[in-house]
Short mmCIF file of C-alpha atoms in Angstrom, two decimals:
data_model
loop_
_atom_site.label_atom_id
_atom_site.label_comp_id
_atom_site.label_asym_id
_atom_site.label_seq_id
_atom_site.Cartn_x
_atom_site.Cartn_y
_atom_site.Cartn_z
CA MET U 16 0.80 -9.54 -10.56
CA THR U 17 -0.78 -7.41 -13.25
CA PRO U 18 -4.36 -6.15 -13.19
CA ALA U 19 -6.85 -7.66 -15.59
CA PRO U 20 -7.18 -5.95 -18.96
CA GLY U 21 -9.61 -3.06 -18.82
CA SER U 22 -9.40 -2.80 -15.05
CA GLU U 23 -9.54 0.95 -14.83
CA ASN U 24 -11.37 2.72 -12.09
CA THR U 25 -14.17 5.15 -12.89
CA ALA U 26 -11.81 8.13 -12.89
CA GLY U 27 -9.92 6.54 -15.78
CA HIS U 28 -6.81 5.83 -13.71
CA SER U 29 -5.11 2.49 -14.05
CA GLY U 30 -5.58 0.36 -10.97
CA PRO U 31 -7.56 -2.56 -9.67
CA ALA U 32 -11.24 -2.57 -10.48
CA THR U 33 -13.76 -3.42 -7.80
CA VAL U 34 -16.40 -6.13 -7.87
CA THR U 35 -19.36 -5.18 -5.67
CA VAL U 36 -21.32 -8.03 -4.09
CA ASP U 37 -24.81 -7.40 -2.74
CA ALA U 38 -24.59 -9.60 0.34
CA ALA U 39 -27.99 -8.60 1.76
CA GLY U 40 -29.58 -12.00 1.14
CA LEU U 41 -26.57 -14.16 1.98
CA PRO U 42 -26.92 -16.37 5.07
CA ALA U 43 -24.18 -16.37 7.69
CA THR U 44 -23.05 -19.95 7.04
CA THR U 45 -19.75 -21.68 6.43
CA ALA U 46 -20.88 -22.36 2.85
CA THR U 47 -21.29 -18.61 2.27
CA LEU U 48 -17.93 -17.97 3.91
CA GLY U 49 -16.27 -20.51 1.62
CA ALA U 50 -17.87 -18.99 -1.47
CA LEU U 51 -16.77 -15.49 -0.48
CA ALA U 52 -13.22 -16.70 0.21
CA ARG U 53 -13.05 -18.37 -3.22
CA LEU U 54 -14.44 -15.23 -4.85
CA ARG U 55 -11.82 -13.10 -3.09
CA LEU U 56 -9.03 -15.44 -4.18
CA ALA U 57 -10.16 -15.41 -7.82
CA ALA U 58 -10.52 -11.62 -7.71
CA ARG U 59 -7.03 -11.15 -6.29
CA ARG U 60 -5.51 -13.44 -8.91
CA THR U 61 -7.05 -11.35 -11.69
CA GLY U 62 -6.31 -7.94 -10.16
CA TYR U 63 -9.72 -7.09 -8.74
CA ARG U 64 -10.90 -6.03 -5.29
CA VAL U 65 -14.15 -7.20 -3.69
CA ARG U 66 -16.57 -4.87 -1.91
CA LEU U 67 -19.38 -6.37 0.17
CA CYS U 68 -22.49 -4.28 0.71
CA GLY U 69 -25.59 -5.03 2.74
CA ALA U 70 -23.99 -7.86 4.72
CA SER U 71 -25.88 -8.85 7.85
CA PRO U 72 -24.18 -8.38 11.22
CA GLY U 73 -23.95 -12.18 11.50
CA LEU U 74 -22.18 -12.53 8.16
CA ARG U 75 -19.82 -9.68 9.03
CA MET U 76 -19.00 -11.38 12.33
CA LEU U 77 -18.41 -14.75 10.65
CA VAL U 78 -16.06 -13.20 8.08
CA GLN U 79 -14.19 -11.38 10.87
CA LEU U 80 -13.92 -14.54 13.01
CA ALA U 81 -12.48 -16.42 10.04
CA GLY U 82 -9.78 -13.76 9.76
CA LEU U 83 -11.01 -12.55 6.37
CA GLY U 84 -12.42 -9.18 7.38
CA GLY U 85 -9.42 -7.29 6.02
CA GLU U 86 -9.65 -9.06 2.66
CA PHE U 87 -12.85 -7.25 1.69
CA GLU U 88 -13.93 -3.67 1.36
CA TRP U 89 -17.09 -3.02 3.34
CA GLU U 90 -19.86 -0.58 2.57
CA PRO U 91 -21.48 0.79 5.70
CA GLU U 92 -24.81 -0.65 6.72
CA GLU U 93 -27.76 1.68 6.25
CA ARG U 94 -28.00 2.36 9.96
CA GLU U 95 -24.27 3.12 10.26
CA GLU U 96 -22.88 6.59 9.93
CA PRO U 97 -19.79 7.02 7.72
CA GLY U 98 -17.47 6.91 10.75
CA GLY U 99 -18.77 3.46 11.64
CA VAL U 100 -20.73 4.71 14.66
CA VAL U 101 -24.00 2.87 15.24
CA GLU U 102 -26.79 4.73 16.99
#
Protein backbone atom coordinates (compact mmCIF):
# COMPACT_ATOMS: atom_id res chain seq x y z
CA MET A 1 0.00 0.00 0.00
CA THR A 2 1.38 3.40 -0.89
CA PRO A 3 0.52 6.63 0.90
CA ALA A 4 -1.65 9.16 -0.87
CA PRO A 5 0.15 11.76 -2.95
CA GLY A 6 1.24 14.71 -0.84
CA SER A 7 0.94 12.77 2.40
CA GLU A 8 3.93 14.25 4.11
CA ASN A 9 3.97 14.99 7.78
CA THR A 10 4.63 18.51 9.04
CA ALA A 11 8.36 17.86 9.40
CA GLY A 12 8.54 17.21 5.65
CA HIS A 13 9.25 13.50 6.05
CA SER A 14 7.43 11.04 3.85
CA GLY A 15 4.89 9.03 5.79
CA PRO A 16 1.20 8.76 6.42
CA ALA A 17 -0.62 12.01 7.01
CA THR A 18 -3.12 12.28 9.83
CA VAL A 19 -6.76 13.29 9.62
CA THR A 20 -7.92 14.84 12.90
CA VAL A 21 -11.59 14.45 13.80
CA ASP A 22 -13.15 16.72 16.41
CA ALA A 23 -15.38 14.15 18.08
CA ALA A 24 -16.59 16.46 20.87
CA GLY A 25 -20.16 16.66 19.55
CA LEU A 26 -20.50 13.07 18.36
CA PRO A 27 -23.03 10.93 20.24
CA ALA A 28 -22.02 7.50 21.51
CA THR A 29 -24.28 5.55 19.16
CA THR A 30 -23.86 2.63 16.80
CA ALA A 31 -24.42 5.02 13.89
CA THR A 32 -21.43 7.09 15.01
CA LEU A 33 -19.39 3.94 15.49
CA GLY A 34 -20.23 2.80 11.97
CA ALA A 35 -19.30 6.17 10.49
CA LEU A 36 -15.97 6.20 12.34
CA ALA A 37 -15.21 2.64 11.21
CA ARG A 38 -15.93 3.56 7.57
CA LEU A 39 -13.78 6.69 7.91
CA ARG A 40 -10.92 4.63 9.34
CA LEU A 41 -11.19 2.09 6.52
CA ALA A 42 -11.16 4.79 3.83
CA ALA A 43 -8.22 6.51 5.54
CA ARG A 44 -6.22 3.29 5.73
CA ARG A 45 -6.87 2.52 2.06
CA THR A 46 -5.49 5.92 1.06
CA GLY A 47 -2.52 5.93 3.45
CA TYR A 48 -3.86 8.18 6.18
CA ARG A 49 -4.18 7.79 9.94
CA VAL A 50 -7.16 9.04 11.97
CA ARG A 51 -6.81 10.94 15.25
CA LEU A 52 -9.89 11.48 17.40
CA CYS A 53 -9.91 14.43 19.77
CA GLY A 54 -12.51 15.53 22.27
CA ALA A 55 -14.35 12.19 22.28
CA SER A 56 -16.70 11.70 25.22
CA PRO A 57 -15.98 8.89 27.67
CA GLY A 58 -19.06 7.08 26.33
CA LEU A 59 -17.84 7.24 22.73
CA ARG A 60 -14.37 6.10 23.78
CA MET A 61 -15.90 3.16 25.63
CA LEU A 62 -18.10 2.22 22.66
CA VAL A 63 -15.14 2.29 20.27
CA GLN A 64 -13.10 0.17 22.72
CA LEU A 65 -15.94 -2.35 23.19
CA ALA A 66 -16.23 -2.73 19.42
CA GLY A 67 -12.54 -3.62 19.29
CA LEU A 68 -11.62 -0.50 17.32
CA GLY A 69 -9.74 1.41 20.00
CA GLY A 70 -6.35 0.52 18.54
CA GLU A 71 -7.38 1.67 15.07
CA PHE A 72 -7.42 5.34 16.07
CA GLU A 73 -4.96 7.74 17.58
CA TRP A 74 -6.44 9.45 20.62
CA GLU A 75 -5.75 12.93 21.90
CA PRO A 76 -6.00 13.16 25.66
CA GLU A 77 -9.14 14.66 27.12
CA GLU A 78 -8.69 18.09 28.67
CA ARG A 79 -8.87 16.69 32.17
CA GLU A 80 -6.31 13.96 31.43
CA GLU A 81 -2.64 14.41 32.04
CA PRO A 82 -0.27 13.30 29.25
CA GLY A 83 0.36 9.95 30.98
CA GLY A 84 -3.34 9.16 30.83
CA VAL A 85 -3.86 9.66 34.57
CA VAL A 86 -7.22 11.17 35.47
CA GLU A 87 -7.45 13.19 38.66
